[in-house]
Amino acid sequence: MRLYPIEAGNFKLDGGAMFGVVPKTLWERTNPADEKNRIEMAARCLLVENGDQLILIDTGMGNKQEDSFFHHYGLWGNYTLEHSLAKAGFHADDITDVFFTHLHFDHCGGAVNKTSSGNLVPAFKNALFWVHKSHWDWAIRPNAREKASFLIENIAPLKESGQLRFIEDPGPFISKTPFPFSIQLINGHTEKQMLPLLKYKGHSILYAADLIPTVGHLPVPYVMGYDTRPLLSLQEKELILKQLFEKEALIFLQHDPHHELISLQNTEKGVRMRNHFNFKSYFGHQ
């Protein structure tokens, strides 16, 4: 098996929303805000090459929305999903599976493209698209809190294509999967978010998605205002961080533009980052 970080683009989100009730004087130490109170975010995906399987975990927000949409989210940098795949030596048509941690637009928008005639079609024509069934049901009938994050143009074309597949195991830990990794289910951020847990070159790596978006979110109370069940997020984060530290696992950060992989240490304030790396420096390849 081989892993490739895939940078799908950078954007910005309101720092207050990203840190909930945590005062700005605390969170801006790790995540400085711009003049609009927005912090820098990455949309970092992970490509898993395993024999004949080429699995893309999440897809970023894509490029099919109106300019006003992207202006609101303050896109910055030069990364795109297509260019990052090409840099790793692959094309969209090579992808056999797309695995969604969840269906918020910044995690699944790149799975659907808009053609010149305005039609919405899967960006990966040869892939199966995997989502948890309970999360799918949650996404197609969104609550008022998450409605702006579940965009119908990102979701409906997946089912219409016939390429959609469901995972239905209730978890919370799924070890038997169609993939070369197990899955941790968590429910604080949204219903049945799926976090891949990979074994790679003697290391355990958690793809943390929105449980721990950035290094600044490692403290247990630092929970996003976007979370639908913030008290549950506290419990899930505390338990998972404890398990990761005990296993000497690494965390792959999806939304931190400056930290790709981190190791952990236990401090008097709780589990914190020990060191940070990228795949090239740690594993000797991209």
PDB file of N, CA, C and O in Angstrom, residues 18-89:
ATOM      1  N   MET A  18     -15.259  28.233  13.863  1.00  0.00           N
ATOM      2  CA  MET A  18     -14.365  27.074  13.924  1.00  0.00           C
ATOM      3  C   MET A  18     -13.973  26.699  15.357  1.00  0.00           C
ATOM      4  O   MET A  18     -13.549  25.577  15.609  1.00  0.00           O
ATOM      5  N   PHE A  19     -14.128  27.643  16.308  1.00  0.00           N
ATOM      6  CA  PHE A  19     -13.722  27.352  17.678  1.00  0.00           C
ATOM      7  C   PHE A  19     -14.849  27.530  18.694  1.00  0.00           C
ATOM      8  O   PHE A  19     -14.608  27.421  19.904  1.00  0.00           O
ATOM      9  N   GLY A  20     -16.051  27.763  18.242  1.00  0.00           N
ATOM     10  CA  GLY A  20     -17.196  27.782  19.142  1.00  0.00           C
ATOM     11  C   GLY A  20     -17.046  28.784  20.270  1.00  0.00           C
ATOM     12  O   GLY A  20     -16.804  29.976  20.043  1.00  0.00           O
ATOM     13  N   VAL A  21     -17.171  28.302  21.523  1.00  0.00           N
ATOM     14  CA  VAL A  21     -17.179  29.198  22.682  1.00  0.00           C
ATOM     15  C   VAL A  21     -15.778  29.581  23.146  1.00  0.00           C
ATOM     16  O   VAL A  21     -15.629  30.347  24.092  1.00  0.00           O
ATOM     17  N   VAL A  22     -14.733  29.064  22.516  1.00  0.00           N
ATOM     18  CA  VAL A  22     -13.359  29.386  22.918  1.00  0.00           C
ATOM     19  C   VAL A  22     -13.057  30.840  22.551  1.00  0.00           C
ATOM     20  O   VAL A  22     -13.272  31.255  21.404  1.00  0.00           O
ATOM     21  N   PRO A  23     -12.560  31.650  23.464  1.00  0.00           N
ATOM     22  CA  PRO A  23     -12.267  33.054  23.166  1.00  0.00           C
ATOM     23  C   PRO A  23     -11.211  33.212  22.069  1.00  0.00           C
ATOM     24  O   PRO A  23     -10.262  32.424  21.986  1.00  0.00           O
ATOM     25  N   LYS A  24     -11.367  34.253  21.293  1.00  0.00           N
ATOM     26  CA  LYS A  24     -10.424  34.507  20.201  1.00  0.00           C
ATOM     27  C   LYS A  24      -9.004  34.700  20.713  1.00  0.00           C
ATOM     28  O   LYS A  24      -8.038  34.295  20.048  1.00  0.00           O
ATOM     29  N   THR A  25      -8.842  35.299  21.880  1.00  0.00           N
ATOM     30  CA  THR A  25      -7.505  35.516  22.421  1.00  0.00           C
ATOM     31  C   THR A  25      -6.754  34.206  22.636  1.00  0.00           C
ATOM     32  O   THR A  25      -5.521  34.197  22.676  1.00  0.00           O
ATOM     33  N   LEU A  26      -7.484  33.089  22.747  1.00  0.00           N
ATOM     34  CA  LEU A  26      -6.854  31.784  22.896  1.00  0.00           C
ATOM     35  C   LEU A  26      -6.623  31.115  21.552  1.00  0.00           C
ATOM     36  O   LEU A  26      -5.517  30.658  21.254  1.00  0.00           O
ATOM     37  N   TRP A  27      -7.672  31.046  20.695  1.00  0.00           N
ATOM     38  CA  TRP A  27      -7.506  30.279  19.460  1.00  0.00           C
ATOM     39  C   TRP A  27      -6.620  30.965  18.429  1.00  0.00           C
ATOM     40  O   TRP A  27      -6.019  30.307  17.585  1.00  0.00           O
ATOM     41  N   GLU A  28      -6.512  32.308  18.499  1.00  0.00           N
ATOM     42  CA  GLU A  28      -5.691  32.973  17.486  1.00  0.00           C
ATOM     43  C   GLU A  28      -4.197  32.780  17.733  1.00  0.00           C
ATOM     44  O   GLU A  28      -3.377  33.135  16.891  1.00  0.00           O
ATOM     45  N   ARG A  29      -3.828  32.169  18.860  1.00  0.00           N
ATOM     46  CA  ARG A  29      -2.420  31.846  19.076  1.00  0.00           C
ATOM     47  C   ARG A  29      -1.926  30.804  18.082  1.00  0.00           C
ATOM     48  O   ARG A  29      -0.765  30.813  17.678  1.00  0.00           O
ATOM     49  N   THR A  30      -2.810  29.896  17.707  1.00  0.00           N
ATOM     50  CA  THR A  30      -2.438  28.852  16.744  1.00  0.00           C
ATOM     51  C   THR A  30      -3.046  29.095  15.372  1.00  0.00           C
ATOM     52  O   THR A  30      -2.528  28.600  14.369  1.00  0.00           O
ATOM     53  N   ASN A  31      -4.159  29.825  15.311  1.00  0.00           N
ATOM     54  CA  ASN A  31      -4.887  30.034  14.055  1.00  0.00           C
ATOM     55  C   ASN A  31      -5.199  31.516  13.884  1.00  0.00           C
ATOM     56  O   ASN A  31      -6.335  31.956  14.123  1.00  0.00           O
ATOM     57  N   PRO A  32      -4.212  32.319  13.483  1.00  0.00           N
ATOM     58  CA  PRO A  32      -4.447  33.763  13.354  1.00  0.00           C
ATOM     59  C   PRO A  32      -5.513  34.079  12.310  1.00  0.00           C
ATOM     60  O   PRO A  32      -5.623  33.404  11.290  1.00  0.00           O
ATOM     61  N   ALA A  33      -6.302  35.101  12.593  1.00  0.00           N
ATOM     62  CA  ALA A  33      -7.416  35.477  11.729  1.00  0.00           C
ATOM     63  C   ALA A  33      -7.055  36.669  10.841  1.00  0.00           C
ATOM     64  O   ALA A  33      -6.183  37.482  11.181  1.00  0.00           O
ATOM     65  N   ASP A  34      -7.752  36.776   9.702  1.00  0.00           N
ATOM     66  CA  ASP A  34      -7.578  37.939   8.835  1.00  0.00           C
ATOM     67  C   ASP A  34      -8.530  39.054   9.283  1.00  0.00           C
ATOM     68  O   ASP A  34      -9.184  38.954  10.330  1.00  0.00           O
ATOM     69  N   GLU A  35      -8.620  40.107   8.479  1.00  0.00           N
ATOM     70  CA  GLU A  35      -9.429  41.264   8.857  1.00  0.00           C
ATOM     71  C   GLU A  35     -10.914  40.951   8.917  1.00  0.00           C
ATOM     72  O   GLU A  35     -11.697  41.687   9.518  1.00  0.00           O
ATOM     73  N   LYS A  36     -11.339  39.821   8.310  1.00  0.00           N
ATOM     74  CA  LYS A  36     -12.733  39.396   8.366  1.00  0.00           C
ATOM     75  C   LYS A  36     -12.960  38.297   9.411  1.00  0.00           C
ATOM     76  O   LYS A  36     -13.992  37.641   9.410  1.00  0.00           O
ATOM     77  N   ASN A  37     -11.971  38.084  10.250  1.00  0.00           N
ATOM     78  CA  ASN A  37     -12.021  37.078  11.315  1.00  0.00           C
ATOM     79  C   ASN A  37     -11.979  35.655  10.781  1.00  0.00           C
ATOM     80  O   ASN A  37     -12.374  34.711  11.465  1.00  0.00           O
ATOM     81  N   ARG A  38     -11.473  35.468   9.578  1.00  0.00           N
ATOM     82  CA  ARG A  38     -11.393  34.144   8.971  1.00  0.00           C
ATOM     83  C   ARG A  38     -10.010  33.546   9.182  1.00  0.00           C
ATOM     84  O   ARG A  38      -8.998  34.248   9.129  1.00  0.00           O
ATOM     85  N   ILE A  39      -9.964  32.231   9.394  1.00  0.00           N
ATOM     86  CA  ILE A  39      -8.690  31.523   9.536  1.00  0.00           C
ATOM     87  C   ILE A  39      -8.418  30.706   8.278  1.00  0.00           C
ATOM     88  O   ILE A  39      -9.340  30.335   7.547  1.00  0.00           O
ATOM     89  N   GLU A  40      -7.146  30.422   8.040  1.00  0.00           N
ATOM     90  CA  GLU A  40      -6.751  29.665   6.854  1.00  0.00           C
ATOM     91  C   GLU A  40      -7.054  28.186   7.040  1.00  0.00           C
ATOM     92  O   GLU A  40      -6.813  27.612   8.101  1.00  0.00           O
ATOM     93  N   MET A  41      -7.583  27.583   5.983  1.00  0.00           N
ATOM     94  CA  MET A  41      -7.979  26.177   6.001  1.00  0.00           C
ATOM     95  C   MET A  41      -7.431  25.480   4.765  1.00  0.00           C
ATOM     96  O   MET A  41      -7.276  26.084   3.697  1.00  0.00           O
ATOM     97  N   ALA A  42      -7.156  24.203   4.896  1.00  0.00           N
ATOM     98  CA  ALA A  42      -6.800  23.344   3.761  1.00  0.00           C
ATOM     99  C   ALA A  42      -7.951  22.390   3.478  1.00  0.00           C
ATOM    100  O   ALA A  42      -8.790  22.129   4.343  1.00  0.00           O
ATOM    101  N   ALA A  43      -8.002  21.889   2.259  1.00  0.00           N
ATOM    102  CA  ALA A  43      -8.879  20.769   1.908  1.00  0.00           C
ATOM    103  C   ALA A  43      -7.945  19.651   1.449  1.00  0.00           C
ATOM    104  O   ALA A  43      -7.730  19.446   0.258  1.00  0.00           O
ATOM    105  N   ARG A  44      -7.372  18.965   2.426  1.00  0.00           N
ATOM    106  CA  ARG A  44      -6.343  17.962   2.155  1.00  0.00           C
ATOM    107  C   ARG A  44      -6.974  16.569   2.145  1.00  0.00           C
ATOM    108  O   ARG A  44      -7.524  16.114   3.148  1.00  0.00           O
ATOM    109  N   CYS A  45      -6.908  15.918   1.004  1.00  0.00           N
ATOM    110  CA  CYS A  45      -7.463  14.577   0.839  1.00  0.00           C
ATOM    111  C   CYS A  45      -6.332  13.553   0.948  1.00  0.00           C
ATOM    112  O   CYS A  45      -5.165  13.918   1.087  1.00  0.00           O
ATOM    113  N   LEU A  46      -6.688  12.296   0.883  1.00  0.00           N
ATOM    114  CA  LEU A  46      -5.673  11.246   0.948  1.00  0.00           C
ATOM    115  C   LEU A  46      -5.985  10.194  -0.105  1.00  0.00           C
ATOM    116  O   LEU A  46      -7.113   9.712  -0.191  1.00  0.00           O
ATOM    117  N   LEU A  47      -4.987   9.865  -0.917  1.00  0.00           N
ATOM    118  CA  LEU A  47      -5.125   8.841  -1.943  1.00  0.00           C
ATOM    119  C   LEU A  47      -4.439   7.569  -1.451  1.00  0.00           C
ATOM    120  O   LEU A  47      -3.277   7.592  -1.047  1.00  0.00           O
ATOM    121  N   VAL A  48      -5.173   6.462  -1.490  1.00  0.00           N
ATOM    122  CA  VAL A  48      -4.685   5.178  -1.002  1.00  0.00           C
ATOM    123  C   VAL A  48      -4.545   4.237  -2.198  1.00  0.00           C
ATOM    124  O   VAL A  48      -5.544   3.858  -2.824  1.00  0.00           O
ATOM    125  N   GLU A  49      -3.330   3.870  -2.533  1.00  0.00           N
ATOM    126  CA  GLU A  49      -3.063   2.920  -3.611  1.00  0.00           C
ATOM    127  C   GLU A  49      -2.818   1.552  -2.990  1.00  0.00           C
ATOM    128  O   GLU A  49      -1.882   1.362  -2.213  1.00  0.00           O
ATOM    129  N   ASN A  50      -3.664   0.611  -3.314  1.00  0.00           N
ATOM    130  CA  ASN A  50      -3.556  -0.722  -2.727  1.00  0.00           C
ATOM    131  C   ASN A  50      -3.877  -1.757  -3.804  1.00  0.00           C
ATOM    132  O   ASN A  50      -5.040  -2.065  -4.062  1.00  0.00           O
ATOM    133  N   GLY A  51      -2.837  -2.274  -4.448  1.00  0.00           N
ATOM    134  CA  GLY A  51      -3.052  -3.204  -5.553  1.00  0.00           C
ATOM    135  C   GLY A  51      -3.840  -2.536  -6.672  1.00  0.00           C
ATOM    136  O   GLY A  51      -3.441  -1.480  -7.173  1.00  0.00           O
ATOM    137  N   ASP A  52      -4.966  -3.139  -7.034  1.00  0.00           N
ATOM    138  CA  ASP A  52      -5.803  -2.589  -8.096  1.00  0.00           C
ATOM    139  C   ASP A  52      -6.731  -1.485  -7.604  1.00  0.00           C
ATOM    140  O   ASP A  52      -7.413  -0.841  -8.402  1.00  0.00           O
ATOM    141  N   GLN A  53      -6.786  -1.282  -6.296  1.00  0.00           N
ATOM    142  CA  GLN A  53      -7.635  -0.237  -5.741  1.00  0.00           C
ATOM    143  C   GLN A  53      -6.894   1.091  -5.684  1.00  0.00           C
ATOM    144  O   GLN A  53      -5.720   1.145  -5.297  1.00  0.00           O
ATOM    145  N   LEU A  54      -7.587   2.157  -6.057  1.00  0.00           N
ATOM    146  CA  LEU A  54      -7.080   3.515  -5.900  1.00  0.00           C
ATOM    147  C   LEU A  54      -8.209   4.316  -5.251  1.00  0.00           C
ATOM    148  O   LEU A  54      -9.179   4.695  -5.909  1.00  0.00           O
ATOM    149  N   ILE A  55      -8.068   4.528  -3.954  1.00  0.00           N
ATOM    150  CA  ILE A  55      -9.153   5.064  -3.139  1.00  0.00           C
ATOM    151  C   ILE A  55      -8.833   6.506  -2.766  1.00  0.00           C
ATOM    152  O   ILE A  55      -7.790   6.795  -2.169  1.00  0.00           O
ATOM    153  N   LEU A  56      -9.743   7.416  -3.097  1.00  0.00           N
ATOM    154  CA  LEU A  56      -9.586   8.819  -2.725  1.00  0.00           C
ATOM    155  C   LEU A  56     -10.496   9.109  -1.535  1.00  0.00           C
ATOM    156  O   LEU A  56     -11.712   8.925  -1.607  1.00  0.00           O
ATOM    157  N   ILE A  57      -9.891   9.548  -0.440  1.00  0.00           N
ATOM    158  CA  ILE A  57     -10.651   9.902   0.753  1.00  0.00           C
ATOM    159  C   ILE A  57     -10.952  11.396   0.708  1.00  0.00           C
ATOM    160  O   ILE A  57     -10.056  12.233   0.798  1.00  0.00           O
ATOM    161  N   ASP A  58     -12.229  11.716   0.525  1.00  0.00           N
ATOM    162  CA  ASP A  58     -12.749  13.080   0.387  1.00  0.00           C
ATOM    163  C   ASP A  58     -12.216  13.752  -0.886  1.00  0.00           C
ATOM    164  O   ASP A  58     -11.256  13.269  -1.514  1.00  0.00           O
ATOM    165  N   THR A  59     -12.855  14.853  -1.273  1.00  0.00           N
ATOM    166  CA  THR A  59     -12.549  15.449  -2.574  1.00  0.00           C
ATOM    167  C   THR A  59     -12.437  16.974  -2.554  1.00  0.00           C
ATOM    168  O   THR A  59     -12.347  17.591  -3.612  1.00  0.00           O
ATOM    169  N   GLY A  60     -12.476  17.606  -1.371  1.00  0.00           N
ATOM    170  CA  GLY A  60     -12.478  19.066  -1.347  1.00  0.00           C
ATOM    171  C   GLY A  60     -13.797  19.619  -1.835  1.00  0.00           C
ATOM    172  O   GLY A  60     -14.788  18.902  -1.999  1.00  0.00           O
ATOM    173  N   MET A  61     -13.839  20.935  -2.089  1.00  0.00           N
ATOM    174  CA  MET A  61     -15.113  21.582  -2.431  1.00  0.00           C
ATOM    175  C   MET A  61     -15.368  21.694  -3.930  1.00  0.00           C
ATOM    176  O   MET A  61     -16.447  22.098  -4.353  1.00  0.00           O
ATOM    177  N   GLY A  62     -14.392  21.340  -4.763  1.00  0.00           N
ATOM    178  CA  GLY A  62     -14.615  21.392  -6.206  1.00  0.00           C
ATOM    179  C   GLY A  62     -14.572  22.800  -6.759  1.00  0.00           C
ATOM    180  O   GLY A  62     -14.173  23.753  -6.087  1.00  0.00           O
ATOM    181  N   ASN A  63     -15.014  22.923  -8.018  1.00  0.00           N
ATOM    182  CA  ASN A  63     -14.928  24.236  -8.683  1.00  0.00           C
ATOM    183  C   ASN A  63     -16.182  24.613  -9.454  1.00  0.00           C
ATOM    184  O   ASN A  63     -16.140  25.478 -10.314  1.00  0.00           O
ATOM    185  N   LYS A  64     -17.315  23.966  -9.162  1.00  0.00           N
ATOM    186  CA  LYS A  64     -18.507  24.187  -9.982  1.00  0.00           C
ATOM    187  C   LYS A  64     -19.438  25.292  -9.477  1.00  0.00           C
ATOM    188  O   LYS A  64     -20.400  25.647 -10.153  1.00  0.00           O
ATOM    189  N   GLN A  65     -19.165  25.828  -8.273  1.00  0.00           N
ATOM    190  CA  GLN A  65     -20.052  26.850  -7.723  1.00  0.00           C
ATOM    191  C   GLN A  65     -19.824  28.205  -8.415  1.00  0.00           C
ATOM    192  O   GLN A  65     -18.851  28.400  -9.154  1.00  0.00           O
ATOM    193  N   GLU A  66     -20.692  29.153  -8.128  1.00  0.00           N
ATOM    194  CA  GLU A  66     -20.554  30.507  -8.658  1.00  0.00           C
ATOM    195  C   GLU A  66     -19.374  31.220  -7.997  1.00  0.00           C
ATOM    196  O   GLU A  66     -18.942  30.862  -6.894  1.00  0.00           O
ATOM    197  N   ASP A  67     -18.873  32.261  -8.660  1.00  0.00           N
ATOM    198  CA  ASP A  67     -17.739  33.015  -8.130  1.00  0.00           C
ATOM    199  C   ASP A  67     -18.048  33.591  -6.756  1.00  0.00           C
ATOM    200  O   ASP A  67     -17.154  33.681  -5.900  1.00  0.00           O
ATOM    201  N   SER A  68     -19.296  33.998  -6.538  1.00  0.00           N
ATOM    202  CA  SER A  68     -19.668  34.590  -5.256  1.00  0.00           C
ATOM    203  C   SER A  68     -19.490  33.592  -4.115  1.00  0.00           C
ATOM    204  O   SER A  68     -19.136  33.974  -2.990  1.00  0.00           O
ATOM    205  N   PHE A  69     -19.725  32.317  -4.393  1.00  0.00           N
ATOM    206  CA  PHE A  69     -19.550  31.265  -3.392  1.00  0.00           C
ATOM    207  C   PHE A  69     -18.091  31.176  -2.970  1.00  0.00           C
ATOM    208  O   PHE A  69     -17.761  31.182  -1.777  1.00  0.00           O
ATOM    209  N   PHE A  70     -17.203  31.112  -3.947  1.00  0.00           N
ATOM    210  CA  PHE A  70     -15.784  30.984  -3.646  1.00  0.00           C
ATOM    211  C   PHE A  70     -15.218  32.263  -3.028  1.00  0.00           C
ATOM    212  O   PHE A  70     -14.312  32.214  -2.192  1.00  0.00           O
ATOM    213  N   HIS A  71     -15.765  33.415  -3.419  1.00  0.00           N
ATOM    214  CA  HIS A  71     -15.324  34.680  -2.818  1.00  0.00           C
ATOM    215  C   HIS A  71     -15.655  34.688  -1.328  1.00  0.00           C
ATOM    216  O   HIS A  71     -14.851  35.141  -0.497  1.00  0.00           O
ATOM    217  N   HIS A  72     -16.821  34.180  -0.993  1.00  0.00           N
ATOM    218  CA  HIS A  72     -17.240  34.131   0.408  1.00  0.00           C
ATOM    219  C   HIS A  72     -16.279  33.298   1.238  1.00  0.00           C
ATOM    220  O   HIS A  72     -15.996  33.647   2.399  1.00  0.00           O
ATOM    221  N   TYR A  73     -15.761  32.223   0.659  1.00  0.00           N
ATOM    222  CA  TYR A  73     -14.867  31.330   1.390  1.00  0.00           C
ATOM    223  C   TYR A  73     -13.396  31.651   1.167  1.00  0.00           C
ATOM    224  O   TYR A  73     -12.523  30.886   1.598  1.00  0.00           O
ATOM    225  N   GLY A  74     -13.110  32.768   0.526  1.00  0.00           N
ATOM    226  CA  GLY A  74     -11.753  33.297   0.467  1.00  0.00           C
ATOM    227  C   GLY A  74     -10.715  32.342  -0.057  1.00  0.00           C
ATOM    228  O   GLY A  74      -9.656  32.149   0.577  1.00  0.00           O
ATOM    229  N   LEU A  75     -10.969  31.723  -1.212  1.00  0.00           N
ATOM    230  CA  LEU A  75      -9.995  30.783  -1.766  1.00  0.00           C
ATOM    231  C   LEU A  75      -8.624  31.444  -1.908  1.00  0.00           C
ATOM    232  O   LEU A  75      -8.521  32.609  -2.293  1.00  0.00           O
ATOM    233  N   TRP A  76      -7.579  30.690  -1.594  1.00  0.00           N
ATOM    234  CA  TRP A  76      -6.219  31.195  -1.714  1.00  0.00           C
ATOM    235  C   TRP A  76      -5.296  30.041  -2.097  1.00  0.00           C
ATOM    236  O   TRP A  76      -5.625  28.877  -1.924  1.00  0.00           O
ATOM    237  N   GLY A  77      -4.130  30.371  -2.631  1.00  0.00           N
ATOM    238  CA  GLY A  77      -3.182  29.345  -3.051  1.00  0.00           C
ATOM    239  C   GLY A  77      -3.498  28.801  -4.433  1.00  0.00           C
ATOM    240  O   GLY A  77      -4.486  29.182  -5.076  1.00  0.00           O
ATOM    241  N   ASN A  78      -2.674  27.859  -4.882  1.00  0.00           N
ATOM    242  CA  ASN A  78      -2.769  27.348  -6.249  1.00  0.00           C
ATOM    243  C   ASN A  78      -3.147  25.873  -6.343  1.00  0.00           C
ATOM    244  O   ASN A  78      -3.145  25.304  -7.435  1.00  0.00           O
ATOM    245  N   TYR A  79      -3.469  25.239  -5.240  1.00  0.00           N
ATOM    246  CA  TYR A  79      -3.776  23.812  -5.278  1.00  0.00           C
ATOM    247  C   TYR A  79      -5.130  23.543  -5.930  1.00  0.00           C
ATOM    248  O   TYR A  79      -6.103  24.271  -5.720  1.00  0.00           O
ATOM    249  N   THR A  80      -5.188  22.460  -6.717  1.00  0.00           N
ATOM    250  CA  THR A  80      -6.451  21.925  -7.218  1.00  0.00           C
ATOM    251  C   THR A  80      -6.394  20.408  -7.111  1.00  0.00           C
ATOM    252  O   THR A  80      -5.310  19.809  -7.098  1.00  0.00           O
ATOM    253  N   LEU A  81      -7.557  19.801  -7.060  1.00  0.00           N
ATOM    254  CA  LEU A  81      -7.623  18.343  -6.964  1.00  0.00           C
ATOM    255  C   LEU A  81      -6.978  17.693  -8.181  1.00  0.00           C
ATOM    256  O   LEU A  81      -6.190  16.742  -8.057  1.00  0.00           O
ATOM    257  N   GLU A  82      -7.291  18.205  -9.363  1.00  0.00           N
ATOM    258  CA  GLU A  82      -6.785  17.605 -10.596  1.00  0.00           C
ATOM    259  C   GLU A  82      -5.259  17.683 -10.670  1.00  0.00           C
ATOM    260  O   GLU A  82      -4.584  16.694 -11.009  1.00  0.00           O
ATOM    261  N   HIS A  83      -4.712  18.846 -10.354  1.00  0.00           N
ATOM    262  CA  HIS A  83      -3.257  19.013 -10.428  1.00  0.00           C
ATOM    263  C   HIS A  83      -2.545  18.166  -9.389  1.00  0.00           C
ATOM    264  O   HIS A  83      -1.459  17.621  -9.644  1.00  0.00           O
ATOM    265  N   SER A  84      -3.141  18.045  -8.212  1.00  0.00           N
ATOM    266  CA  SER A  84      -2.514  17.247  -7.161  1.00  0.00           C
ATOM    267  C   SER A  84      -2.537  15.766  -7.508  1.00  0.00           C
ATOM    268  O   SER A  84      -1.576  15.039  -7.227  1.00  0.00           O
ATOM    269  N   LEU A  85      -3.621  15.297  -8.104  1.00  0.00           N
ATOM    270  CA  LEU A  85      -3.667  13.913  -8.571  1.00  0.00           C
ATOM    271  C   LEU A  85      -2.596  13.676  -9.640  1.00  0.00           C
ATOM    272  O   LEU A  85      -1.889  12.667  -9.624  1.00  0.00           O
ATOM    273  N   ALA A  86      -2.475  14.629 -10.567  1.00  0.00           N
ATOM    274  CA  ALA A  86      -1.486  14.490 -11.636  1.00  0.00           C
ATOM    275  C   ALA A  86      -0.066  14.485 -11.071  1.00  0.00           C
ATOM    276  O   ALA A  86       0.799  13.734 -11.532  1.00  0.00           O
ATOM    277  N   LYS A  87       0.181  15.313 -10.068  1.00  0.00           N
ATOM    278  CA  LYS A  87       1.504  15.357  -9.451  1.00  0.00           C
ATOM    279  C   LYS A  87       1.863  14.013  -8.823  1.00  0.00           C
ATOM    280  O   LYS A  87       3.024  13.602  -8.825  1.00  0.00           O
ATOM    281  N   ALA A  88       0.840  13.320  -8.313  1.00  0.00           N
ATOM    282  CA  ALA A  88       1.061  11.989  -7.734  1.00  0.00           C
ATOM    283  C   ALA A  88       1.143  10.906  -8.801  1.00  0.00           C
ATOM    284  O   ALA A  88       1.433   9.742  -8.486  1.00  0.00           O
ATOM    285  N   GLY A  89       0.868  11.267 -10.065  1.00  0.00           N
ATOM    286  CA  GLY A  89       0.984  10.317 -11.163  1.00  0.00           C
ATOM    287  C   GLY A  89      -0.320   9.671 -11.577  1.00  0.00           C
ATOM    288  O   GLY A  89      -0.315   8.623 -12.242  1.00  0.00           O
TER     289      GLY A  89
END
